[in-house]
Amino acid sequence: MMDTLAPFVGLIGLIGFAGLAGIRQPVDKSRPGSEIRLLGLFGLVGLVGFWIPGAGAIGASGALGLWNHQNPKLAFWGKLGWMSIAGLPYLARHLLT
């Protein structure tokens, strides 16, 4: 079943591209949540999706760089970054076998 869903779960990683909006409109430094925004660096781990089907969903964590953004639309994309958790079972299965 996991192998059947892997291509669809991997597409979740595309959410991570939303984190690039933080380059043009960065989050105000006075807003709380900087620790969570640092988790956006885990978006780079999503590159393993090229080799491990389904694990590319981890790339969605790149959107966490927008966490608690002052723009509500960008803050919504930051919340979607938590969907990166969907890729963890695929990565764990690959690492444990």
PDB file of N, CA and C in Angstrom:
ATOM      1  N   MET A   1       0.822  -1.199   0.000  1.00  0.00           N
ATOM      2  CA  MET A   1       0.000   0.000   0.000  1.00  0.00           C
ATOM      3  C   MET A   1       0.868   1.266   0.000  1.00  0.00           C
ATOM      4  N   MET A   2       1.949   1.236   0.790  1.00  0.00           N
ATOM      5  CA  MET A   2       2.817   2.414   0.842  1.00  0.00           C
ATOM      6  C   MET A   2       3.429   2.701  -0.525  1.00  0.00           C
ATOM      7  N   ASP A   3       3.781   1.647  -1.259  1.00  0.00           N
ATOM      8  CA  ASP A   3       4.384   1.847  -2.571  1.00  0.00           C
ATOM      9  C   ASP A   3       3.389   2.441  -3.559  1.00  0.00           C
ATOM     10  N   THR A   4       2.128   2.141  -3.380  1.00  0.00           N
ATOM     11  CA  THR A   4       1.101   2.685  -4.257  1.00  0.00           C
ATOM     12  C   THR A   4       0.907   4.181  -4.017  1.00  0.00           C
ATOM     13  N   LEU A   5       0.994   4.595  -2.755  1.00  0.00           N
ATOM     14  CA  LEU A   5       0.774   5.999  -2.408  1.00  0.00           C
ATOM     15  C   LEU A   5       2.022   6.859  -2.542  1.00  0.00           C
ATOM     16  N   ALA A   6       3.185   6.246  -2.658  1.00  0.00           N
ATOM     17  CA  ALA A   6       4.451   6.985  -2.644  1.00  0.00           C
ATOM     18  C   ALA A   6       4.517   8.140  -3.643  1.00  0.00           C
ATOM     19  N   PRO A   7       4.110   7.971  -4.894  1.00  0.00           N
ATOM     20  CA  PRO A   7       4.203   9.112  -5.816  1.00  0.00           C
ATOM     21  C   PRO A   7       3.330  10.292  -5.405  1.00  0.00           C
ATOM     22  N   PHE A   8       2.166   9.998  -4.852  1.00  0.00           N
ATOM     23  CA  PHE A   8       1.255  11.064  -4.449  1.00  0.00           C
ATOM     24  C   PHE A   8       1.747  11.766  -3.183  1.00  0.00           C
ATOM     25  N   VAL A   9       2.274  10.990  -2.259  1.00  0.00           N
ATOM     26  CA  VAL A   9       2.808  11.570  -1.025  1.00  0.00           C
ATOM     27  C   VAL A   9       4.023  12.426  -1.351  1.00  0.00           C
ATOM     28  N   GLY A  10       4.835  11.973  -2.287  1.00  0.00           N
ATOM     29  CA  GLY A  10       6.016  12.740  -2.678  1.00  0.00           C
ATOM     30  C   GLY A  10       5.679  14.103  -3.235  1.00  0.00           C
ATOM     31  N   LEU A  11       4.523  14.233  -3.865  1.00  0.00           N
ATOM     32  CA  LEU A  11       4.114  15.525  -4.415  1.00  0.00           C
ATOM     33  C   LEU A  11       3.847  16.565  -3.335  1.00  0.00           C
ATOM     34  N   ILE A  12       3.594  16.111  -2.123  1.00  0.00           N
ATOM     35  CA  ILE A  12       3.379  17.049  -1.014  1.00  0.00           C
ATOM     36  C   ILE A  12       4.604  17.940  -0.839  1.00  0.00           C
ATOM     37  N   GLY A  13       5.768  17.430  -1.207  1.00  0.00           N
ATOM     38  CA  GLY A  13       7.001  18.197  -1.070  1.00  0.00           C
ATOM     39  C   GLY A  13       7.005  19.494  -1.862  1.00  0.00           C
ATOM     40  N   LEU A  14       6.152  19.600  -2.858  1.00  0.00           N
ATOM     41  CA  LEU A  14       6.092  20.834  -3.644  1.00  0.00           C
ATOM     42  C   LEU A  14       5.645  22.027  -2.813  1.00  0.00           C
ATOM     43  N   ILE A  15       4.989  21.767  -1.702  1.00  0.00           N
ATOM     44  CA  ILE A  15       4.572  22.849  -0.795  1.00  0.00           C
ATOM     45  C   ILE A  15       5.800  23.619  -0.314  1.00  0.00           C
ATOM     46  N   GLY A  16       6.919  22.934  -0.223  1.00  0.00           N
ATOM     47  CA  GLY A  16       8.145  23.569   0.258  1.00  0.00           C
ATOM     48  C   GLY A  16       8.597  24.743  -0.585  1.00  0.00           C
ATOM     49  N   PHE A  17       8.212  24.765  -1.849  1.00  0.00           N
ATOM     50  CA  PHE A  17       8.584  25.900  -2.695  1.00  0.00           C
ATOM     51  C   PHE A  17       7.957  27.199  -2.205  1.00  0.00           C
ATOM     52  N   ALA A  18       6.886  27.111  -1.440  1.00  0.00           N
ATOM     53  CA  ALA A  18       6.268  28.315  -0.892  1.00  0.00           C
ATOM     54  C   ALA A  18       7.239  29.045   0.027  1.00  0.00           C
ATOM     55  N   GLY A  19       8.152  28.305   0.636  1.00  0.00           N
ATOM     56  CA  GLY A  19       9.136  28.928   1.514  1.00  0.00           C
ATOM     57  C   GLY A  19      10.019  29.931   0.809  1.00  0.00           C
ATOM     58  N   LEU A  20      10.124  29.823  -0.514  1.00  0.00           N
ATOM     59  CA  LEU A  20      10.918  30.788  -1.270  1.00  0.00           C
ATOM     60  C   LEU A  20      10.311  32.185  -1.230  1.00  0.00           C
ATOM     61  N   ALA A  21       9.018  32.285  -0.924  1.00  0.00           N
ATOM     62  CA  ALA A  21       8.385  33.598  -0.804  1.00  0.00           C
ATOM     63  C   ALA A  21       8.993  34.385   0.356  1.00  0.00           C
ATOM     64  N   GLY A  22       9.587  33.690   1.304  1.00  0.00           N
ATOM     65  CA  GLY A  22      10.233  34.361   2.427  1.00  0.00           C
ATOM     66  C   GLY A  22      11.474  35.135   2.032  1.00  0.00           C
ATOM     67  N   ILE A  23      12.001  34.866   0.858  1.00  0.00           N
ATOM     68  CA  ILE A  23      13.158  35.631   0.389  1.00  0.00           C
ATOM     69  C   ILE A  23      12.722  37.034   0.007  1.00  0.00           C
ATOM     70  N   ARG A  24      11.591  37.107  -0.672  1.00  0.00           N
ATOM     71  CA  ARG A  24      11.101  38.415  -1.110  1.00  0.00           C
ATOM     72  C   ARG A  24      10.379  39.165   0.013  1.00  0.00           C
ATOM     73  N   GLN A  25       9.627  38.436   0.826  1.00  0.00           N
ATOM     74  CA  GLN A  25       8.872  39.038   1.928  1.00  0.00           C
ATOM     75  C   GLN A  25       9.238  38.306   3.214  1.00  0.00           C
ATOM     76  N   PRO A  26      10.360  38.629   3.818  1.00  0.00           N
ATOM     77  CA  PRO A  26      10.766  37.896   5.031  1.00  0.00           C
ATOM     78  C   PRO A  26       9.827  38.160   6.213  1.00  0.00           C
ATOM     79  N   VAL A  27       9.834  37.208   7.118  1.00  0.00           N
ATOM     80  CA  VAL A  27       9.041  37.348   8.342  1.00  0.00           C
ATOM     81  C   VAL A  27       9.701  38.409   9.216  1.00  0.00           C
ATOM     82  N   ASP A  28       8.879  39.264   9.808  1.00  0.00           N
ATOM     83  CA  ASP A  28       9.381  40.298  10.699  1.00  0.00           C
ATOM     84  C   ASP A  28      10.133  39.652  11.857  1.00  0.00           C
ATOM     85  N   LYS A  29      11.321  40.131  12.137  1.00  0.00           N
ATOM     86  CA  LYS A  29      12.181  39.542  13.179  1.00  0.00           C
ATOM     87  C   LYS A  29      11.562  39.599  14.567  1.00  0.00           C
ATOM     88  N   SER A  30      10.635  40.522  14.787  1.00  0.00           N
ATOM     89  CA  SER A  30      10.024  40.653  16.110  1.00  0.00           C
ATOM     90  C   SER A  30       8.909  39.627  16.344  1.00  0.00           C
ATOM     91  N   ARG A  31       8.502  38.902  15.320  1.00  0.00           N
ATOM     92  CA  ARG A  31       7.422  37.918  15.470  1.00  0.00           C
ATOM     93  C   ARG A  31       7.973  36.643  16.087  1.00  0.00           C
ATOM     94  N   PRO A  32       7.225  36.052  17.016  1.00  0.00           N
ATOM     95  CA  PRO A  32       7.692  34.801  17.635  1.00  0.00           C
ATOM     96  C   PRO A  32       7.644  33.637  16.643  1.00  0.00           C
ATOM     97  N   GLY A  33       8.359  32.582  16.970  1.00  0.00           N
ATOM     98  CA  GLY A  33       8.349  31.380  16.146  1.00  0.00           C
ATOM     99  C   GLY A  33       9.616  31.173  15.338  1.00  0.00           C
ATOM    100  N   SER A  34      10.687  31.867  15.710  1.00  0.00           N
ATOM    101  CA  SER A  34      11.920  31.735  14.919  1.00  0.00           C
ATOM    102  C   SER A  34      12.484  30.320  14.980  1.00  0.00           C
ATOM    103  N   GLU A  35      12.260  29.599  16.082  1.00  0.00           N
ATOM    104  CA  GLU A  35      12.759  28.225  16.185  1.00  0.00           C
ATOM    105  C   GLU A  35      12.060  27.326  15.166  1.00  0.00           C
ATOM    106  N   ILE A  36      10.762  27.511  15.015  1.00  0.00           N
ATOM    107  CA  ILE A  36      10.006  26.715  14.042  1.00  0.00           C
ATOM    108  C   ILE A  36      10.428  27.095  12.633  1.00  0.00           C
ATOM    109  N   ARG A  37      10.663  28.382  12.396  1.00  0.00           N
ATOM    110  CA  ARG A  37      11.076  28.806  11.059  1.00  0.00           C
ATOM    111  C   ARG A  37      12.418  28.194  10.669  1.00  0.00           C
ATOM    112  N   LEU A  38      13.261  27.926  11.631  1.00  0.00           N
ATOM    113  CA  LEU A  38      14.542  27.272  11.328  1.00  0.00           C
ATOM    114  C   LEU A  38      14.349  25.845  10.824  1.00  0.00           C
ATOM    115  N   LEU A  39      13.228  25.231  11.188  1.00  0.00           N
ATOM    116  CA  LEU A  39      12.933  23.886  10.685  1.00  0.00           C
ATOM    117  C   LEU A  39      12.745  23.881   9.174  1.00  0.00           C
ATOM    118  N   GLY A  40      12.552  25.050   8.604  1.00  0.00           N
ATOM    119  CA  GLY A  40      12.428  25.148   7.158  1.00  0.00           C
ATOM    120  C   GLY A  40      13.670  24.656   6.435  1.00  0.00           C
ATOM    121  N   LEU A  41      14.798  24.631   7.119  1.00  0.00           N
ATOM    122  CA  LEU A  41      16.025  24.107   6.510  1.00  0.00           C
ATOM    123  C   LEU A  41      15.913  22.623   6.197  1.00  0.00           C
ATOM    124  N   PHE A  42      15.025  21.921   6.909  1.00  0.00           N
ATOM    125  CA  PHE A  42      14.812  20.504   6.626  1.00  0.00           C
ATOM    126  C   PHE A  42      14.176  20.292   5.252  1.00  0.00           C
ATOM    127  N   GLY A  43      13.735  21.349   4.631  1.00  0.00           N
ATOM    128  CA  GLY A  43      13.194  21.239   3.282  1.00  0.00           C
ATOM    129  C   GLY A  43      14.208  20.675   2.308  1.00  0.00           C
ATOM    130  N   LEU A  44      15.479  20.894   2.600  1.00  0.00           N
ATOM    131  CA  LEU A  44      16.532  20.344   1.743  1.00  0.00           C
ATOM    132  C   LEU A  44      16.576  18.825   1.807  1.00  0.00           C
ATOM    133  N   VAL A  45      16.108  18.255   2.916  1.00  0.00           N
ATOM    134  CA  VAL A  45      16.075  16.799   3.054  1.00  0.00           C
ATOM    135  C   VAL A  45      15.093  16.207   2.043  1.00  0.00           C
ATOM    136  N   GLY A  46      14.157  17.011   1.578  1.00  0.00           N
ATOM    137  CA  GLY A  46      13.204  16.539   0.593  1.00  0.00           C
ATOM    138  C   GLY A  46      13.842  16.099  -0.709  1.00  0.00           C
ATOM    139  N   LEU A  47      15.090  16.480  -0.930  1.00  0.00           N
ATOM    140  CA  LEU A  47      15.791  16.048  -2.141  1.00  0.00           C
ATOM    141  C   LEU A  47      15.997  14.542  -2.182  1.00  0.00           C
ATOM    142  N   VAL A  48      15.900  13.873  -1.032  1.00  0.00           N
ATOM    143  CA  VAL A  48      16.031  12.413  -1.041  1.00  0.00           C
ATOM    144  C   VAL A  48      14.880  11.768  -1.798  1.00  0.00           C
ATOM    145  N   GLY A  49      13.846  12.534  -2.078  1.00  0.00           N
ATOM    146  CA  GLY A  49      12.720  12.013  -2.844  1.00  0.00           C
ATOM    147  C   GLY A  49      13.110  11.570  -4.246  1.00  0.00           C
ATOM    148  N   PHE A  50      14.244  12.046  -4.739  1.00  0.00           N
ATOM    149  CA  PHE A  50      14.731  11.582  -6.038  1.00  0.00           C
ATOM    150  C   PHE A  50      15.161  10.121  -5.975  1.00  0.00           C
ATOM    151  N   TRP A  51      15.560   9.671  -4.796  1.00  0.00           N
ATOM    152  CA  TRP A  51      16.053   8.310  -4.632  1.00  0.00           C
ATOM    153  C   TRP A  51      15.106   7.411  -3.840  1.00  0.00           C
ATOM    154  N   ILE A  52      14.332   8.010  -2.929  1.00  0.00           N
ATOM    155  CA  ILE A  52      13.427   7.242  -2.085  1.00  0.00           C
ATOM    156  C   ILE A  52      11.999   7.703  -2.371  1.00  0.00           C
ATOM    157  N   PRO A  53      11.207   6.888  -3.054  1.00  0.00           N
ATOM    158  CA  PRO A  53       9.829   7.297  -3.360  1.00  0.00           C
ATOM    159  C   PRO A  53       9.030   7.599  -2.094  1.00  0.00           C
ATOM    160  N   GLY A  54       8.350   8.721  -2.104  1.00  0.00           N
ATOM    161  CA  GLY A  54       7.517   9.130  -0.973  1.00  0.00           C
ATOM    162  C   GLY A  54       8.230  10.019   0.017  1.00  0.00           C
ATOM    163  N   ALA A  55       9.546   9.872   0.129  1.00  0.00           N
ATOM    164  CA  ALA A  55      10.291  10.666   1.107  1.00  0.00           C
ATOM    165  C   ALA A  55      10.414  12.124   0.688  1.00  0.00           C
ATOM    166  N   GLY A  56      10.115  12.412  -0.556  1.00  0.00           N
ATOM    167  CA  GLY A  56      10.170  13.794  -1.018  1.00  0.00           C
ATOM    168  C   GLY A  56       9.190  14.702  -0.305  1.00  0.00           C
ATOM    169  N   ALA A  57       8.202  14.124   0.362  1.00  0.00           N
ATOM    170  CA  ALA A  57       7.227  14.925   1.116  1.00  0.00           C
ATOM    171  C   ALA A  57       7.907  15.708   2.229  1.00  0.00           C
ATOM    172  N   ILE A  58       9.070  15.263   2.653  1.00  0.00           N
ATOM    173  CA  ILE A  58       9.794  15.988   3.700  1.00  0.00           C
ATOM    174  C   ILE A  58      10.163  17.391   3.221  1.00  0.00           C
ATOM    175  N   GLY A  59      10.236  17.562   1.918  1.00  0.00           N
ATOM    176  CA  GLY A  59      10.534  18.875   1.354  1.00  0.00           C
ATOM    177  C   GLY A  59       9.504  19.931   1.698  1.00  0.00           C
ATOM    178  N   ALA A  60       8.317  19.516   2.085  1.00  0.00           N
ATOM    179  CA  ALA A  60       7.280  20.472   2.467  1.00  0.00           C
ATOM    180  C   ALA A  60       7.688  21.286   3.683  1.00  0.00           C
ATOM    181  N   SER A  61       8.629  20.774   4.452  1.00  0.00           N
ATOM    182  CA  SER A  61       9.068  21.536   5.627  1.00  0.00           C
ATOM    183  C   SER A  61       9.761  22.833   5.223  1.00  0.00           C
ATOM    184  N   GLY A  62      10.113  22.984   3.963  1.00  0.00           N
ATOM    185  CA  GLY A  62      10.678  24.248   3.498  1.00  0.00           C
ATOM    186  C   GLY A  62       9.708  25.410   3.682  1.00  0.00           C
ATOM    187  N   ALA A  63       8.422  25.112   3.692  1.00  0.00           N
ATOM    188  CA  ALA A  63       7.414  26.150   3.898  1.00  0.00           C
ATOM    189  C   ALA A  63       7.373  26.625   5.347  1.00  0.00           C
ATOM    190  N   LEU A  64       7.974  25.878   6.259  1.00  0.00           N
ATOM    191  CA  LEU A  64       7.965  26.304   7.663  1.00  0.00           C
ATOM    192  C   LEU A  64       8.737  27.609   7.866  1.00  0.00           C
ATOM    193  N   GLY A  65       9.522  27.998   6.894  1.00  0.00           N
ATOM    194  CA  GLY A  65      10.202  29.287   6.966  1.00  0.00           C
ATOM    195  C   GLY A  65       9.226  30.452   6.971  1.00  0.00           C
ATOM    196  N   LEU A  66       7.984  30.200   6.617  1.00  0.00           N
ATOM    197  CA  LEU A  66       6.941  31.235   6.615  1.00  0.00           C
ATOM    198  C   LEU A  66       6.076  31.194   7.872  1.00  0.00           C
ATOM    199  N   TRP A  67       6.469  30.373   8.834  1.00  0.00           N
ATOM    200  CA  TRP A  67       5.667  30.212  10.055  1.00  0.00           C
ATOM    201  C   TRP A  67       5.459  31.555  10.734  1.00  0.00           C
ATOM    202  N   ASN A  68       4.228  31.854  11.108  1.00  0.00           N
ATOM    203  CA  ASN A  68       3.841  33.080  11.813  1.00  0.00           C
ATOM    204  C   ASN A  68       4.190  34.324  11.005  1.00  0.00           C
ATOM    205  N   HIS A  69       4.042  34.247   9.705  1.00  0.00           N
ATOM    206  CA  HIS A  69       4.305  35.389   8.818  1.00  0.00           C
ATOM    207  C   HIS A  69       3.241  36.448   9.045  1.00  0.00           C
ATOM    208  N   GLN A  70       3.587  37.701   8.846  1.00  0.00           N
ATOM    209  CA  GLN A  70       2.627  38.788   9.057  1.00  0.00           C
ATOM    210  C   GLN A  70       1.549  38.814   7.971  1.00  0.00           C
ATOM    211  N   ASN A  71       1.816  38.244   6.806  1.00  0.00           N
ATOM    212  CA  ASN A  71       0.826  38.133   5.746  1.00  0.00           C
ATOM    213  C   ASN A  71       0.039  36.834   5.972  1.00  0.00           C
ATOM    214  N   PRO A  72      -1.281  36.899   6.188  1.00  0.00           N
ATOM    215  CA  PRO A  72      -2.058  35.690   6.488  1.00  0.00           C
ATOM    216  C   PRO A  72      -1.968  34.605   5.410  1.00  0.00           C
ATOM    217  N   LYS A  73      -1.868  34.991   4.143  1.00  0.00           N
ATOM    218  CA  LYS A  73      -1.778  33.996   3.073  1.00  0.00           C
ATOM    219  C   LYS A  73      -0.465  33.225   3.165  1.00  0.00           C
ATOM    220  N   LEU A  74       0.616  33.934   3.416  1.00  0.00           N
ATOM    221  CA  LEU A  74       1.913  33.264   3.540  1.00  0.00           C
ATOM    222  C   LEU A  74       1.987  32.457   4.833  1.00  0.00           C
ATOM    223  N   ALA A  75       1.329  32.936   5.878  1.00  0.00           N
ATOM    224  CA  ALA A  75       1.296  32.178   7.135  1.00  0.00           C
ATOM    225  C   ALA A  75       0.554  30.859   6.941  1.00  0.00           C
ATOM    226  N   PHE A  76      -0.468  30.848   6.085  1.00  0.00           N
ATOM    227  CA  PHE A  76      -1.192  29.611   5.779  1.00  0.00           C
ATOM    228  C   PHE A  76      -0.260  28.599   5.126  1.00  0.00           C
ATOM    229  N   TRP A  77       0.555  29.043   4.185  1.00  0.00           N
ATOM    230  CA  TRP A  77       1.520  28.141   3.546  1.00  0.00           C
ATOM    231  C   TRP A  77       2.522  27.619   4.556  1.00  0.00           C
ATOM    232  N   GLY A  78       2.872  28.452   5.517  1.00  0.00           N
ATOM    233  CA  GLY A  78       3.788  28.009   6.571  1.00  0.00           C
ATOM    234  C   GLY A  78       3.195  26.883   7.399  1.00  0.00           C
ATOM    235  N   LYS A  79       1.908  26.944   7.647  1.00  0.00           N
ATOM    236  CA  LYS A  79       1.238  25.869   8.398  1.00  0.00           C
ATOM    237  C   LYS A  79       1.180  24.575   7.581  1.00  0.00           C
ATOM    238  N   LEU A  80       1.079  24.695   6.272  1.00  0.00           N
ATOM    239  CA  LEU A  80       1.062  23.504   5.426  1.00  0.00           C
ATOM    240  C   LEU A  80       2.404  22.769   5.436  1.00  0.00           C
ATOM    241  N   GLY A  81       3.431  23.437   5.898  1.00  0.00           N
ATOM    242  CA  GLY A  81       4.743  22.804   5.987  1.00  0.00           C
ATOM    243  C   GLY A  81       4.760  21.596   6.905  1.00  0.00           C
ATOM    244  N   TRP A  82       3.819  21.520   7.826  1.00  0.00           N
ATOM    245  CA  TRP A  82       3.759  20.364   8.731  1.00  0.00           C
ATOM    246  C   TRP A  82       3.343  19.092   8.000  1.00  0.00           C
ATOM    247  N   MET A  83       2.891  19.215   6.775  1.00  0.00           N
ATOM    248  CA  MET A  83       2.538  18.027   5.994  1.00  0.00           C
ATOM    249  C   MET A  83       3.782  17.212   5.649  1.00  0.00           C
ATOM    250  N   SER A  84       4.938  17.757   5.933  1.00  0.00           N
ATOM    251  CA  SER A  84       6.184  17.033   5.668  1.00  0.00           C
ATOM    252  C   SER A  84       6.274  15.746   6.488  1.00  0.00           C
ATOM    253  N   ILE A  85       5.518  15.663   7.540  1.00  0.00           N
ATOM    254  CA  ILE A  85       5.517  14.467   8.386  1.00  0.00           C
ATOM    255  C   ILE A  85       5.100  13.236   7.582  1.00  0.00           C
ATOM    256  N   ALA A  86       4.339  13.434   6.519  1.00  0.00           N
ATOM    257  CA  ALA A  86       3.880  12.314   5.690  1.00  0.00           C
ATOM    258  C   ALA A  86       5.040  11.569   5.034  1.00  0.00           C
ATOM    259  N   GLY A  87       6.168  12.209   4.857  1.00  0.00           N
ATOM    260  CA  GLY A  87       7.309  11.553   4.232  1.00  0.00           C
ATOM    261  C   GLY A  87       8.193  10.780   5.185  1.00  0.00           C
ATOM    262  N   LEU A  88       8.018  10.975   6.480  1.00  0.00           N
ATOM    263  CA  LEU A  88       8.877  10.296   7.459  1.00  0.00           C
ATOM    264  C   LEU A  88       8.767   8.780   7.436  1.00  0.00           C
ATOM    265  N   PRO A  89       7.574   8.188   7.286  1.00  0.00           N
ATOM    266  CA  PRO A  89       7.524   6.710   7.247  1.00  0.00           C
ATOM    267  C   PRO A  89       8.321   6.129   6.067  1.00  0.00           C
ATOM    268  N   TYR A  90       8.332   6.826   4.950  1.00  0.00           N
ATOM    269  CA  TYR A  90       9.067   6.327   3.788  1.00  0.00           C
ATOM    270  C   TYR A  90      10.572   6.391   4.027  1.00  0.00           C
ATOM    271  N   LEU A  91      11.008   7.498   4.633  1.00  0.00           N
ATOM    272  CA  LEU A  91      12.425   7.630   4.940  1.00  0.00           C
ATOM    273  C   LEU A  91      12.841   6.613   5.990  1.00  0.00           C
ATOM    274  N   ALA A  92      12.033   6.432   7.029  1.00  0.00           N
ATOM    275  CA  ALA A  92      12.350   5.479   8.084  1.00  0.00           C
ATOM    276  C   ALA A  92      12.393   4.052   7.545  1.00  0.00           C
ATOM    277  N   ARG A  93      11.446   3.709   6.686  1.00  0.00           N
ATOM    278  CA  ARG A  93      11.422   2.356   6.117  1.00  0.00           C
ATOM    279  C   ARG A  93      12.688   2.106   5.290  1.00  0.00           C
ATOM    280  N   HIS A  94      13.134   3.119   4.584  1.00  0.00           N
ATOM    281  CA  HIS A  94      14.343   2.965   3.776  1.00  0.00           C
ATOM    282  C   HIS A  94      15.585   2.848   4.649  1.00  0.00           C
ATOM    283  N   LEU A  95      15.652   3.634   5.703  1.00  0.00           N
ATOM    284  CA  LEU A  95      16.831   3.618   6.570  1.00  0.00           C
ATOM    285  C   LEU A  95      16.909   2.363   7.434  1.00  0.00           C
ATOM    286  N   LEU A  96      15.766   1.786   7.755  1.00  0.00           N
ATOM    287  CA  LEU A  96      15.742   0.622   8.643  1.00  0.00           C
ATOM    288  C   LEU A  96      15.825  -0.710   7.899  1.00  0.00           C
ATOM    289  N   THR A  97      15.820  -0.676   6.571  1.00  0.00           N
ATOM    290  CA  THR A  97      15.936  -1.933   5.824  1.00  0.00           C
ATOM    291  C   THR A  97      17.306  -2.088   5.216  1.00  0.00           C
TER     292      THR A  97
END
